[in-house]
């Protein structure tokens, strides 16, 4: 059910692109919206644990990995859309762009950090790594979220447009802040 | 708003005009919001009559010009200009108006008039975006006097044969086809001749990113992205390779001499 729900934004984007509903600059719209959904996916993934503990919805736990995997899928499509629609899949050009522009480097780093998490997202990997090590590895998602947010802020800094990054920033502060407080209380 | 085909060299490019829908729905006009669709959604609140433009500063004949007077000041011309946005996209727009110099000459600028400064309307009642702190309002832009006097520098009252839509800078704006789009101030209420170089709003907001000249230049990248290529709105398909950006947006033959001997990497 959630599996299909997560596909909905993607299906809508494909449909909008195919029927010319993405406005005057469809390439830009596609890249940005895929980025938006990556952030939303990550934030939702991070919201699972607090929601589970605060609202006692233990049933939510099984959705966490699925949401994480989807965040990676959207991040990959975002990267692919940038590489293809913006850079014409010119690998040398993309490499130069990543090296030269900090905000692109941030985005790429966040994606690269998600890669090992995605690669170890199936049950056998948990067994192979051992639950404890798997847990530690997957704490990298916090770094991913912070770097992804920096990527977003930096991108918007070009046009001084910080309203949306501020909203995402505040939400992330709550999500991570809750974890810090919990840690302090149990320590 | 009809205009006769312009005879100014370089005023009629061979490119295919952008569709009216794209040109009026994908706009940067932060006084109405930062989203490209915001100006088309919110600019209907802008009242373009009555409208006066005050001409001030280093000139013998300062004064206030009513929009009706400005419309009759010189013969309306239609010009097909390329428009290159600093963000990396471009359009081709049939503007209606006349050379900015026609108006500037009337004010008789003095020898101290080295620059021209444009101020746009900043009215919270009519412009919802002005309540946000994205820029230090009002929007200010400027040109060197020889740039402003160049025949291609255009004072615009219409586009596509019609009166300028609000989201495109009604009732009057400038169009400077060899510069990035943000240099072309919209909904102008004040024109001032100055001795010192004016500080543009975008330069004030981020000096290392938006220089005073901001001439279209494929060789000088913006700190966040390359300016070597551009996407032509409505024409370059989703998977098409972007087209190369031309020096001075293709107007080098007309405006190149304005910058002879200048280091364009430093004077970006």
XYZ file of C-alpha atoms in Angstrom:
455
model
C 0.000 0.000 0.000
C 2.700 2.471 1.064
C 4.807 1.013 -1.706
C 2.277 2.315 -4.226
C 1.746 5.575 -2.372
C 5.452 6.374 -2.686
C 5.235 5.850 -6.427
C 2.466 8.418 -6.734
C 4.630 11.582 -6.986
C 6.799 9.861 -9.567
C 3.796 8.735 -11.598
C 2.387 12.254 -11.438
C 5.696 13.764 -12.596
C 5.877 11.328 -15.512
C 2.303 12.070 -16.432
C 2.831 15.846 -16.161
C 5.993 15.637 -18.257
C 4.289 13.535 -20.910
C 1.273 15.844 -21.126
C 3.312 19.045 -21.043
C 2.051 20.254 -17.665
C 5.384 21.143 -16.121
C 5.315 24.754 -17.244
C 7.628 26.659 -19.537
C 10.809 24.980 -18.290
C 9.904 21.300 -17.800
C 13.517 20.163 -17.316
C 14.043 22.549 -14.409
C 10.658 21.631 -12.916
C 11.433 17.916 -13.128
C 14.872 18.258 -11.510
C 13.552 20.466 -8.695
C 10.487 18.386 -7.916
C 12.507 15.181 -7.783
C 14.770 17.003 -5.329
C 11.755 18.121 -3.287
C 10.480 14.555 -3.050
C 13.898 13.285 -2.024
C 13.905 15.714 0.908
C 10.326 14.845 1.833
C 11.171 11.125 1.674
C 14.162 11.582 3.938
C 12.238 13.687 6.420
C 9.410 11.132 6.505
C 11.929 8.353 7.068
C 13.346 10.286 10.003
C 9.845 10.947 11.361
C 9.007 7.258 11.723
C 10.894 6.607 14.953
C 9.643 9.696 16.841
C 6.082 9.000 15.674
C 6.381 5.391 16.683
C 7.551 6.214 20.172
C 5.464 9.311 20.818
C 2.202 8.001 19.391
C 2.886 4.371 20.240
C 2.394 3.357 16.637
C 4.798 0.439 16.580
C 3.245 -0.700 13.311
C 5.064 2.165 11.608
C 8.461 0.569 12.102
C 8.214 -1.662 9.084
C 7.728 1.338 6.810
C 10.996 2.986 7.727
C 13.217 1.010 5.403
C 10.768 1.280 2.513
C 10.686 5.079 2.879
C 14.459 5.165 3.035
C 14.756 3.122 -0.131
C 12.291 5.418 -1.881
C 14.244 8.480 -0.782
C 17.256 6.939 -2.464
C 15.252 6.197 -5.603
C 14.098 9.824 -5.801
C 17.636 11.062 -5.063
C 18.954 8.885 -7.879
C 16.322 10.170 -10.301
C 17.104 13.743 -9.179
C 20.801 13.160 -9.900
C 19.993 11.445 -13.185
C 17.667 14.265 -14.251
C 20.354 16.841 -13.472
C 23.003 14.823 -15.320
C 20.815 14.175 -18.295
C 18.559 17.206 -18.727
C 20.968 19.838 -17.437
C 24.343 18.430 -18.444
C 23.419 16.288 -21.463
C 25.021 13.204 -19.836
C 28.461 14.632 -20.566
C 30.405 12.799 -17.845
C 33.476 15.017 -18.057
C 31.278 18.091 -17.740
C 29.380 16.597 -14.802
C 32.656 15.739 -13.083
C 33.884 19.303 -13.523
C 30.581 20.692 -12.263
C 30.707 18.534 -9.133
C 34.298 19.558 -8.412
C 33.723 23.232 -9.100
C 30.407 24.019 -7.460
C 30.017 23.414 -3.734
C 26.235 23.028 -3.830
C 26.459 20.346 -6.513
C 29.224 18.635 -4.515
C 26.947 18.678 -1.438
C 24.120 17.066 -3.343
C 26.402 14.464 -4.834
C 27.930 13.678 -1.425
C 24.511 13.171 0.103
C 23.600 10.786 -2.696
C 26.917 8.902 -2.403
C 26.370 8.498 1.358
C 22.962 6.994 0.689
C 24.465 4.420 -1.635
C 25.804 2.033 1.062
C 22.551 2.406 2.987
C 20.571 1.419 -0.068
C 22.965 -1.465 -0.801
C 22.393 -2.880 2.704
C 18.666 -2.313 2.827
C 17.556 -5.926 2.418
C 17.103 -8.502 5.194
C 20.112 -10.616 4.305
C 22.388 -7.607 4.663
C 21.170 -7.037 8.202
C 21.969 -10.628 9.025
C 25.333 -10.476 7.315
C 26.363 -7.277 9.054
C 24.778 -8.068 12.367
C 21.969 -5.875 13.669
C 24.253 -3.687 15.737
C 26.690 -2.837 12.954
C 23.815 -2.372 10.536
C 22.221 0.120 12.942
C 25.477 2.041 13.284
C 25.967 2.188 9.521
C 22.445 3.438 8.994
C 22.957 6.307 11.423
C 24.620 7.893 8.376
C 21.110 8.952 7.385
C 21.453 11.870 9.828
C 24.488 13.127 7.926
C 22.663 12.579 4.641
C 19.748 14.738 5.807
C 21.999 17.544 7.029
C 24.074 17.556 3.837
C 20.946 17.402 1.658
C 19.558 20.395 3.545
C 22.816 22.292 2.999
C 22.578 21.469 -0.702
C 19.065 22.943 -0.767
C 20.023 26.069 1.207
C 23.069 26.664 -0.967
C 21.059 26.272 -4.137
C 18.480 28.799 -2.955
C 21.171 31.178 -1.722
C 21.820 32.090 -5.356
C 18.501 33.890 -5.439
C 18.228 34.721 -1.730
C 15.150 32.579 -1.410
C 15.220 30.912 1.991
C 11.564 30.375 2.926
C 11.366 26.699 1.996
C 14.856 25.771 3.253
C 13.860 27.377 6.568
C 10.781 25.144 6.834
C 12.800 22.024 6.033
C 15.504 23.190 8.435
C 13.043 23.693 11.293
C 11.489 20.265 10.723
C 14.888 18.599 10.655
C 15.856 20.407 13.857
C 12.767 18.908 15.519
C 13.451 15.423 14.138
C 17.100 15.387 15.171
C 16.542 17.438 18.347
C 14.052 14.869 19.601
C 16.712 12.190 19.210
C 19.305 14.222 21.098
C 16.895 14.834 23.978
C 15.950 11.161 24.108
C 19.590 10.205 24.219
C 20.294 12.672 27.033
C 17.348 11.391 29.068
C 18.285 7.747 28.798
C 21.962 8.428 29.483
C -0.220 48.335 -28.965
C 1.050 48.359 -32.547
C 4.639 49.122 -33.468
C 6.423 49.495 -36.785
C 9.249 47.106 -37.581
C 12.399 48.640 -36.092
C 15.242 49.775 -38.341
C 17.801 49.827 -35.495
C 20.694 47.446 -36.394
C 20.376 44.172 -34.507
C 16.804 44.889 -33.410
C 15.254 42.031 -35.388
C 16.866 38.674 -34.647
C 16.125 35.680 -36.847
C 15.185 33.419 -33.913
C 11.684 32.030 -33.513
C 9.669 34.016 -30.940
C 8.807 32.294 -27.664
C 5.110 31.508 -27.243
C 3.040 34.238 -25.590
C 1.906 31.745 -22.937
C 5.470 30.879 -21.908
C 6.603 34.510 -21.958
C 3.727 35.573 -19.708
C 3.677 32.607 -17.296
C 7.361 32.019 -16.542
C 8.644 35.246 -15.026
C 11.105 36.549 -12.483
C 9.435 39.552 -10.858
C 10.160 39.171 -7.157
C 7.800 41.993 -6.189
C 5.070 39.412 -6.826
C 6.832 36.374 -5.376
C 9.878 34.232 -5.985
C 8.211 31.401 -7.888
C 8.235 31.720 -11.671
C 4.450 31.317 -11.707
C 3.839 33.949 -8.981
C 3.901 37.079 -11.189
C 1.239 35.649 -13.523
C -0.884 34.711 -10.493
C -0.562 37.900 -8.441
C 0.357 40.788 -10.729
C -3.278 41.545 -11.534
C -3.333 43.700 -8.372
C -0.879 46.147 -9.929
C -2.567 49.407 -10.968
C -0.858 50.814 -14.030
C -2.998 53.984 -14.318
C -2.375 56.702 -13.294
C 1.412 56.260 -13.570
C 4.191 58.807 -13.595
C 7.916 58.459 -14.001
C 10.064 61.063 -12.349
C 13.330 61.993 -14.012
C 15.917 63.340 -11.605
C 19.567 63.959 -10.930
C 22.274 65.339 -13.174
C 20.140 66.785 -15.959
C 19.044 70.212 -17.154
C 15.387 69.303 -17.446
C 14.236 67.038 -14.632
C 10.531 66.420 -14.407
C 7.624 64.059 -14.105
C 6.320 62.257 -17.146
C 2.822 60.868 -17.299
C 2.499 57.412 -18.884
C 0.216 58.841 -21.582
C 2.917 61.379 -22.487
C 5.585 58.678 -22.577
C 3.462 56.546 -24.896
C 3.409 59.437 -27.391
C 6.992 60.607 -26.917
C 8.381 58.669 -29.880
C 7.102 56.322 -32.575
C 6.405 52.787 -31.332
C 8.687 50.147 -32.809
C 8.487 46.379 -32.705
C 11.801 44.673 -31.959
C 12.517 40.971 -31.667
C 15.121 40.584 -28.894
C 16.755 37.581 -27.325
C 16.339 37.493 -23.552
C 18.938 35.551 -21.582
C 18.270 35.019 -17.871
C 21.232 34.729 -15.502
C 19.693 31.415 -14.379
C 20.509 29.764 -17.702
C 17.324 29.924 -19.740
C 16.402 32.165 -22.643
C 13.455 33.434 -24.644
C 12.880 35.518 -27.783
C 10.404 38.355 -27.249
C 8.780 40.792 -29.662
C 8.836 43.973 -27.564
C 7.027 47.214 -28.436
C 8.543 50.563 -27.528
C 11.373 52.851 -28.550
C 15.013 53.537 -27.761
C 15.524 54.624 -24.162
C 17.748 57.420 -25.471
C 14.664 59.177 -26.897
C 13.442 59.837 -23.364
C 16.853 60.393 -21.767
C 17.764 63.068 -24.346
C 14.631 65.042 -23.446
C 15.960 65.470 -19.904
C 19.247 66.880 -21.230
C 21.728 65.034 -19.008
C 24.695 67.179 -17.919
C 28.371 66.281 -18.256
C 28.199 64.939 -14.687
C 25.659 62.309 -15.722
C 27.935 59.259 -15.914
C 25.297 56.692 -14.990
C 21.537 56.147 -15.118
C 19.681 54.562 -12.225
C 16.242 52.937 -12.536
C 13.912 52.455 -9.593
C 10.934 50.120 -9.754
C 7.676 50.504 -7.863
C 7.700 48.864 -4.420
C 4.171 49.046 -3.037
C 3.152 46.459 -0.434
C -0.511 47.038 -1.217
C -0.141 46.086 -4.839
C 2.896 43.825 -4.718
C 2.702 40.941 -2.229
C 6.360 39.966 -2.728
C 7.567 43.302 -1.352
C 6.579 42.110 2.137
C 9.304 39.476 1.963
C 12.917 40.266 2.671
C 14.342 38.558 -0.398
C 15.719 41.870 -1.665
C 16.196 45.336 -0.267
C 13.235 47.113 -1.871
C 12.707 49.080 -4.023
C 14.383 47.253 -6.911
C 17.199 49.386 -8.262
C 19.166 48.841 -11.441
C 21.672 50.937 -13.322
C 23.612 51.441 -16.528
C 26.555 53.476 -17.642
C 25.263 56.461 -19.620
C 26.739 55.224 -22.922
C 25.023 51.860 -22.402
C 21.724 53.600 -21.675
C 22.117 55.777 -24.771
C 22.833 52.790 -27.037
C 20.028 52.467 -29.618
C 19.391 48.826 -28.595
C 18.615 49.865 -25.011
C 14.849 49.945 -25.230
C 12.047 51.503 -23.247
C 9.240 48.962 -23.455
C 5.469 49.475 -23.260
C 4.202 46.356 -24.975
C 4.962 42.878 -26.266
C 3.451 40.631 -28.939
C 1.648 43.690 -30.315
C -0.216 44.161 -27.029
C 0.071 46.410 -24.014
C 2.689 44.995 -21.617
C 1.067 42.448 -19.262
C 1.529 43.314 -15.574
C 3.721 40.272 -14.897
C 6.149 41.455 -17.557
C 6.724 44.867 -15.976
C 3.775 47.087 -16.918
C 3.274 49.851 -17.667
C 6.881 50.417 -18.709
C 10.214 48.674 -18.355
C 13.527 48.548 -20.111
C 14.890 45.754 -22.305
C 18.668 45.353 -22.604
C 19.166 42.354 -24.868
C 22.943 41.978 -24.350
C 22.648 41.859 -20.545
C 21.199 39.251 -18.198
C 17.486 39.746 -17.748
C 17.606 41.114 -14.206
C 19.337 44.276 -15.477
C 16.105 45.216 -17.261
C 14.133 46.965 -14.534
C 10.350 46.557 -14.575
C 7.460 48.852 -13.587
C 9.770 51.863 -13.455
C 8.807 54.929 -11.395
C 12.097 56.806 -11.280
C 15.023 57.432 -13.594
C 17.976 59.282 -12.079
C 21.190 60.517 -13.693
C 24.128 60.059 -11.344
C 27.829 60.766 -11.206
C 28.586 57.641 -9.187
C 27.943 54.047 -10.211
C 24.529 53.001 -8.859
C 24.330 49.916 -6.640
C 21.908 47.426 -8.181
C 19.635 45.434 -5.894
C 21.176 42.115 -6.875
C 24.699 43.439 -6.476
C 23.727 44.618 -3.005
C 22.275 41.186 -2.197
C 25.247 39.169 -3.469
C 28.114 41.185 -4.888
C 30.296 38.234 -5.846
C 27.470 36.765 -7.921
C 25.848 39.739 -9.642
C 28.108 42.466 -10.928
C 27.156 45.930 -12.152
C 27.674 45.110 -15.815
C 26.174 41.605 -15.971
C 26.704 41.364 -19.699
C 25.797 37.973 -21.126
C 29.143 36.195 -21.270
C 29.602 32.452 -21.823
C 33.217 32.679 -20.599
C 32.461 34.035 -17.134
C 30.581 31.451 -15.048
C 28.181 32.380 -12.288
C 29.644 31.040 -9.000
C 26.889 28.435 -8.847
C 26.580 27.399 -12.461
C 28.184 27.674 -15.875
C 26.956 30.353 -18.285
C 28.351 28.579 -21.348
C 24.999 27.129 -22.393
C 21.334 27.978 -22.100
C 17.954 26.339 -22.522
C 15.622 28.089 -24.948
C 12.205 27.976 -23.335
C 9.588 26.088 -25.354
C 12.011 25.180 -28.103
C 14.796 23.023 -26.712
C 13.077 19.742 -25.811
C 13.443 17.960 -22.492
C 16.329 15.807 -23.709
C 17.863 18.274 -26.159
C 21.385 19.429 -25.510
C 21.375 23.023 -24.343
C 22.433 25.608 -26.888
C 25.700 27.536 -26.574
C 25.347 31.028 -25.133
C 26.664 33.790 -27.396
C 28.987 36.596 -26.325
C 26.859 39.636 -25.424
C 23.904 37.348 -26.199
C 24.727 37.622 -29.895
C 24.836 41.443 -29.910
C 28.623 41.744 -29.921
C 28.682 43.516 -33.297
C 26.386 46.224 -31.920
C 27.561 46.674 -28.322
C 31.089 45.201 -28.231
C 32.769 48.580 -28.612
C 31.144 49.829 -25.386
C 33.465 47.486 -23.490
C 36.632 47.786 -25.563
C 39.712 47.348 -23.386
C 37.729 46.292 -20.315
C 38.535 43.112 -18.400
C 35.138 41.430 -18.547
C 36.138 38.816 -15.960
C 36.664 41.565 -13.405
C 33.830 43.766 -14.646
C 31.289 40.941 -14.627
